[in-house]
């Protein structure tokens, strides 16, 4: 049964969006579009510009205009070289399984950079940059990103200016996926003078001089910015690949998704992402209904999981029965149907049921309010006088849910969940905080009291360890690196993750993925909600916009063109 909150919220959404579309559409600009420029409406300005520190989805979708990874997955789920000459594989001999001195098996992986690569200041991108990034990545005082992390390699040999050989101390299925590199000639001196995270981030040229062209090696340079307002990218004259068609890409920031929608309709912006980071999915659906030809609606299968992490330091949430009851109490299908037109599939785990490795035999939590109540009762929680459960000690079943302010989709979801939880005697107190506080105090420092809602996107090469491994719990000792906000620590999960990461054979990988999913389903360190489709709304003359890529689409931004 759908809650009254869900029905009324859906109605209010439709009325509000419809009025905004009608109002903005009546005053739409009639000026001819600038075919050499694309203005992209955005929410959530970056907390800092460093590409490998405090990395999240928001940062990855910005930095890749200007700083490219070594490799990336396209829309066909094919890993390809971006900065390297040939993708290392076992078959071509650039990756080898070897015997290590300690008697264990490891790997040797050869990376050869493409000829002609240069930083924006003309200095060649070289093996020295890979070596420098690798050394920083292994420094525990710094705490680099754990997406395709450089610290997977225990040794690095520089063969020549473009070639390095990385030694992996174990067999890893992600051996040929590698992240960005940093310019040793610029960041090397800064790192040498600032060997700790706090001082390094403050003094890094990425934060003190982000428009320095030598920091960037992609098809675009970050050439101008105003904090909270805009970021401007212009073509990199030193880029050796295909030259960009667009001469200017502007990320134009607004405080909320309604303002983004108005600016899109008025012609002030040419494209907007669909949540997270842009207009809500429901706004996109209303826009598509009322303005079917005014824009192109780019939709593709998505792997970005919206989830609620449960803080294991909270004594209420330590009880697995409570976490299971919470998931049974959320009618995720009704949320998807009412707010997203059924286009955001319910997540039963960390993989979509469209994924070849999805485990159809794992425990599934379909909406069942009666089962939620029964689990809570067996755990000692009974309805109190005000309808909220209490236990034998008189504690109320009251939980804070933290999410990002200004994100209409998350605010809608949080309000619906609040209503649905009340039906099973759970009180949810929503707390919407600014992005900087969310990413810092709440997530990286784990200051949230009970529940925190955010998304996480697994590229095919990225291990779920970043959110489920005991070594991925953000804490002071690792400088807040990791997305395991729950502080979930399970020897069984750690073992399963290790087996998954070592699975080169597809059959073994599927078995390992199945085990990881089953353990996840039993333990529920986080509550899976749904998978965001990869979605954008853009002016119809924008072509070669590869929306469905599994790594950030900005990696291929030089292909974008307005015709």
Coordinates of C-alpha atoms in Angstrom, one line a residue, residues 92-414:
X92 CA 49.7 -9.9 -25.6
X93 CA 52.4 -10.5 -23.0
X94 CA 52.3 -7.0 -21.5
X95 CA 50.9 -8.6 -18.4
X96 CA 52.5 -11.8 -16.9
X97 CA 51.9 -14.0 -13.9
X98 CA 55.2 -14.4 -12.1
X99 CA 56.7 -16.1 -9.1
X100 CA 57.7 -13.6 -6.4
X101 CA 60.6 -13.9 -4.0
X102 CA 58.3 -14.8 -1.1
X103 CA 57.1 -17.8 -3.0
X104 CA 53.7 -16.3 -3.9
X105 CA 52.3 -15.5 -7.3
X106 CA 52.1 -12.0 -8.5
X107 CA 52.1 -10.0 -11.8
X108 CA 54.3 -7.9 -13.9
X109 CA 52.4 -5.3 -15.9
X110 CA 54.0 -3.1 -18.6
X111 CA 52.5 0.3 -19.3
X112 CA 53.7 2.2 -22.4
X113 CA 52.5 5.8 -22.7
X114 CA 51.4 7.1 -26.1
X115 CA 53.9 9.1 -28.1
X116 CA 53.4 12.9 -28.0
X117 CA 51.6 13.2 -24.7
X118 CA 52.2 16.5 -23.0
X119 CA 51.1 18.5 -20.1
X120 CA 49.4 21.8 -20.9
X121 CA 52.7 23.7 -20.4
X122 CA 54.4 21.5 -23.0
X123 CA 56.4 19.2 -20.7
X124 CA 56.1 15.6 -21.9
X125 CA 54.0 13.2 -19.9
X126 CA 56.5 10.6 -18.9
X127 CA 57.4 7.6 -16.8
X128 CA 58.6 10.0 -14.2
X129 CA 55.1 11.2 -13.7
X130 CA 53.8 7.6 -13.3
X131 CA 56.7 6.9 -10.8
X132 CA 55.9 10.1 -8.8
X133 CA 52.2 9.3 -8.7
X134 CA 52.9 5.7 -7.6
X135 CA 55.2 6.9 -4.8
X136 CA 52.6 9.3 -3.5
X137 CA 49.9 6.7 -3.9
X138 CA 51.8 4.4 -1.6
X139 CA 52.4 7.1 1.1
X140 CA 50.0 6.5 3.9
X141 CA 50.4 10.1 5.1
X142 CA 48.7 11.3 1.9
X143 CA 45.7 9.0 1.3
X144 CA 45.1 8.9 -2.4
X145 CA 41.9 7.6 -4.1
X146 CA 41.2 3.9 -4.0
X147 CA 39.6 3.8 -7.5
X148 CA 42.1 1.7 -9.5
X149 CA 44.6 2.7 -6.9
X150 CA 48.3 3.0 -7.6
X151 CA 49.2 1.3 -4.3
X152 CA 48.2 -2.0 -5.8
X153 CA 51.7 -2.1 -7.2
X154 CA 54.5 -2.9 -4.7
X155 CA 57.4 -2.0 -7.1
X156 CA 57.9 0.1 -10.2
X157 CA 60.7 -0.1 -12.7
X158 CA 61.3 2.8 -15.2
X159 CA 62.4 1.2 -18.5
X160 CA 62.5 4.4 -20.5
X161 CA 60.8 7.8 -20.8
X162 CA 57.5 6.2 -21.8
X163 CA 57.6 2.7 -20.3
X164 CA 57.3 1.4 -16.8
X165 CA 56.9 -2.1 -15.3
X166 CA 54.6 -2.4 -12.3
X167 CA 54.9 -5.4 -9.9
X168 CA 51.7 -6.5 -8.3
X169 CA 52.2 -8.6 -5.1
X170 CA 49.2 -10.7 -6.0
X171 CA 47.1 -11.7 -9.0
X172 CA 44.5 -9.0 -9.6
X173 CA 41.7 -9.0 -12.3
X174 CA 42.0 -5.2 -12.4
X175 CA 45.7 -5.4 -13.4
X176 CA 45.1 -3.4 -16.6
X177 CA 43.0 -0.5 -15.1
X178 CA 45.0 2.5 -13.9
X179 CA 43.9 6.0 -12.8
X180 CA 45.3 9.5 -13.6
X181 CA 48.9 10.5 -13.1
X182 CA 50.2 13.8 -11.7
X183 CA 52.9 16.2 -13.1
X184 CA 56.1 15.4 -11.2
X185 CA 57.7 18.7 -12.4
X186 CA 55.0 20.8 -10.6
X187 CA 53.6 18.7 -7.8
X188 CA 56.9 17.0 -6.9
X189 CA 58.4 20.1 -5.1
X190 CA 55.1 20.7 -3.4
X191 CA 54.9 17.2 -2.0
X192 CA 58.5 17.3 -0.9
X193 CA 57.9 20.4 1.1
X194 CA 54.5 19.2 2.4
X195 CA 54.6 15.5 3.3
X196 CA 51.3 15.3 5.2
X197 CA 47.8 15.4 3.8
X198 CA 46.6 18.6 5.4
X199 CA 49.5 20.7 4.4
X200 CA 49.9 19.0 0.9
X201 CA 46.2 19.6 0.0
X202 CA 46.4 23.2 1.0
X203 CA 49.6 23.8 -0.9
X204 CA 49.0 21.6 -4.0
X205 CA 48.9 23.6 -7.2
X206 CA 45.6 21.9 -8.0
X207 CA 44.1 24.1 -5.2
X208 CA 46.4 27.2 -5.2
X209 CA 46.8 27.5 -9.0
X210 CA 44.2 25.2 -10.7
X211 CA 44.4 27.2 -13.9
X212 CA 48.1 26.4 -14.3
X213 CA 48.1 24.5 -17.7
X214 CA 50.9 22.2 -16.5
X215 CA 48.5 20.4 -14.2
X216 CA 46.4 19.0 -17.0
X217 CA 47.0 16.5 -19.7
X218 CA 43.6 16.0 -21.3
X219 CA 41.9 17.5 -24.3
X220 CA 40.7 20.5 -22.3
X221 CA 42.4 22.8 -19.7
X222 CA 40.7 24.1 -16.7
X223 CA 41.2 27.7 -17.7
X224 CA 39.0 29.8 -15.4
X225 CA 36.8 29.3 -12.4
X226 CA 34.8 31.2 -9.7
X227 CA 34.1 29.2 -6.5
X228 CA 30.5 28.1 -6.3
X229 CA 29.6 29.7 -9.7
X230 CA 31.5 28.3 -12.7
X231 CA 34.4 26.2 -14.1
X232 CA 35.5 26.9 -17.6
X233 CA 37.4 24.4 -19.9
X234 CA 39.1 25.4 -23.1
X235 CA 41.0 23.2 -25.6
X236 CA 44.5 22.1 -24.6
X237 CA 46.9 23.1 -27.4
X238 CA 49.3 20.4 -26.3
X239 CA 46.8 17.6 -26.6
X240 CA 48.1 15.1 -29.1
X241 CA 44.8 13.2 -29.7
X242 CA 41.8 14.3 -31.7
X243 CA 41.2 18.0 -31.3
X244 CA 38.1 19.1 -29.4
X245 CA 35.2 20.4 -31.5
X246 CA 33.9 22.7 -28.7
X247 CA 36.0 25.7 -28.0
X248 CA 34.6 26.3 -24.5
X249 CA 32.8 24.1 -22.0
X250 CA 31.3 25.9 -19.0
X251 CA 30.1 24.2 -15.9
X252 CA 27.5 26.7 -14.5
X253 CA 26.4 26.1 -10.9
X254 CA 23.1 26.6 -9.3
X255 CA 21.8 26.1 -5.8
X256 CA 19.0 23.7 -6.5
X257 CA 17.5 21.6 -9.3
X258 CA 14.5 23.8 -9.8
X259 CA 16.9 26.7 -10.7
X260 CA 18.7 24.3 -13.1
X261 CA 15.5 23.4 -14.8
X262 CA 14.5 27.0 -15.2
X263 CA 17.8 27.9 -16.7
X264 CA 17.7 25.0 -19.1
X265 CA 14.3 26.1 -20.4
X266 CA 15.3 29.7 -20.6
X267 CA 18.4 28.8 -22.7
X268 CA 20.9 29.9 -20.1
X269 CA 22.4 26.3 -20.0
X270 CA 22.6 23.8 -22.8
X271 CA 22.7 20.5 -20.9
X272 CA 22.1 19.2 -17.4
X273 CA 22.9 15.9 -15.8
X274 CA 20.0 14.0 -14.2
X275 CA 20.4 13.3 -10.5
X276 CA 22.7 13.0 -8.7
X277 CA 24.3 16.4 -9.5
X278 CA 21.6 17.9 -11.6
X279 CA 17.8 18.0 -12.1
X280 CA 15.8 15.2 -10.5
X281 CA 14.7 12.2 -12.4
X282 CA 11.1 13.2 -11.9
X283 CA 11.8 16.7 -13.3
X284 CA 13.3 15.1 -16.4
X285 CA 10.2 12.9 -16.9
X286 CA 7.9 15.9 -16.6
X287 CA 10.1 17.8 -19.0
X288 CA 10.1 15.0 -21.5
X289 CA 6.3 14.8 -21.4
X290 CA 5.8 18.5 -21.9
X291 CA 8.8 19.3 -24.1
X292 CA 9.4 16.1 -26.1
X293 CA 11.2 17.8 -29.0
X294 CA 12.9 20.8 -27.4
X295 CA 15.6 18.6 -25.9
X296 CA 17.3 15.3 -26.4
X297 CA 16.9 12.9 -23.5
X298 CA 20.0 10.7 -23.2
X299 CA 19.2 7.5 -21.2
X300 CA 21.5 4.5 -20.7
X301 CA 21.8 1.6 -18.3
X302 CA 23.5 2.7 -15.1
X303 CA 25.6 1.2 -12.4
X304 CA 25.5 4.1 -9.9
X305 CA 24.0 2.7 -6.8
X306 CA 22.0 4.9 -4.4
X307 CA 22.4 3.4 -1.0
X308 CA 21.9 4.2 2.7
X309 CA 24.9 3.3 4.9
X310 CA 24.1 2.2 8.4
X311 CA 26.6 3.3 11.1
X312 CA 27.8 0.2 12.9
X313 CA 28.9 2.4 15.9
X314 CA 25.2 3.0 16.6
X315 CA 24.0 0.3 19.1
X316 CA 20.6 0.2 17.4
X317 CA 22.0 -0.5 14.0
X318 CA 24.5 -3.1 15.1
X319 CA 21.6 -5.4 15.3
X320 CA 21.2 -7.1 11.9
X321 CA 17.5 -7.7 12.4
X322 CA 17.0 -3.9 12.7
X323 CA 18.8 -3.3 9.4
X324 CA 16.8 -6.0 7.7
X325 CA 13.6 -4.6 9.0
X326 CA 14.5 -1.1 7.7
X327 CA 15.0 -2.5 4.2
X328 CA 11.7 -4.5 4.3
X329 CA 10.0 -1.2 5.3
X330 CA 11.1 0.8 2.3
X331 CA 8.8 0.3 -0.7
X332 CA 11.4 0.9 -3.3
X333 CA 9.3 -0.2 -6.2
X334 CA 6.6 2.3 -5.3
X335 CA 9.2 5.0 -5.1
X336 CA 10.6 4.2 -8.5
X337 CA 7.1 4.0 -10.1
X338 CA 5.8 7.2 -8.6
X339 CA 8.9 9.4 -8.8
X340 CA 10.9 7.9 -11.6
X341 CA 8.4 6.4 -13.9
X342 CA 9.7 2.9 -13.1
X343 CA 12.9 3.8 -15.0
X344 CA 15.2 3.6 -11.9
X345 CA 15.4 -0.1 -11.2
X346 CA 15.2 -1.3 -7.6
X347 CA 18.6 -2.4 -6.3
X348 CA 18.5 -5.8 -4.5
X349 CA 22.3 -5.6 -3.9
X350 CA 25.4 -4.0 -5.2
X351 CA 24.9 -5.3 -8.8
X352 CA 21.9 -4.7 -11.0
X353 CA 19.9 -7.7 -12.1
X354 CA 21.0 -6.8 -15.6
X355 CA 24.6 -7.6 -14.8
X356 CA 26.0 -10.9 -15.9
X357 CA 27.4 -11.6 -12.4
X358 CA 24.1 -10.9 -10.6
X359 CA 23.3 -13.5 -8.0
X360 CA 19.6 -14.4 -8.4
X361 CA 19.8 -16.8 -5.5
X362 CA 20.8 -14.4 -2.8
X363 CA 18.4 -13.1 -0.1
X364 CA 16.0 -10.6 -1.6
X365 CA 14.2 -7.9 0.5
X366 CA 10.9 -7.0 -1.2
X367 CA 8.6 -4.5 0.5
X368 CA 6.9 -6.2 3.4
X369 CA 5.8 -4.0 6.3
X370 CA 4.4 -6.9 8.3
X371 CA 7.8 -8.7 8.2
X372 CA 9.5 -5.5 9.2
X373 CA 7.3 -5.2 12.2
X374 CA 7.8 -8.8 13.1
X375 CA 11.6 -8.5 12.9
X376 CA 11.6 -5.5 15.1
X377 CA 9.3 -7.1 17.7
X378 CA 11.6 -10.2 17.9
X379 CA 14.5 -7.7 18.4
X380 CA 12.7 -6.2 21.4
X381 CA 11.1 -3.2 19.8
X382 CA 7.4 -2.6 20.5
X383 CA 5.2 0.4 19.6
X384 CA 5.2 3.1 22.2
X385 CA 2.4 5.5 23.1
X386 CA 3.3 7.9 20.3
X387 CA 3.5 5.1 17.8
X388 CA 7.3 4.9 17.7
X389 CA 8.9 1.7 18.9
X390 CA 10.7 1.5 22.2
X391 CA 12.8 -1.3 23.7
X392 CA 12.9 -2.7 27.2
X393 CA 15.2 0.1 28.3
X394 CA 12.8 2.8 27.1
X395 CA 15.0 3.8 24.1
X396 CA 13.0 5.1 21.2
X397 CA 13.7 3.7 17.7
X398 CA 14.7 7.1 16.3
X399 CA 17.3 7.4 13.6
X400 CA 18.8 10.4 11.8
X401 CA 19.1 10.2 8.0
X402 CA 21.8 12.5 6.5
X403 CA 21.8 13.5 2.9
X404 CA 22.9 16.4 0.7
X405 CA 21.0 19.7 0.8
X406 CA 19.7 21.1 -2.6
X407 CA 19.4 17.6 -4.2
X408 CA 15.7 17.4 -4.9
X409 CA 15.8 13.7 -5.6
X410 CA 17.4 12.8 -2.3
X411 CA 15.1 15.2 -0.4
X412 CA 12.1 13.5 -2.0
X413 CA 13.3 10.0 -1.3
X414 CA 14.2 10.9 2.3

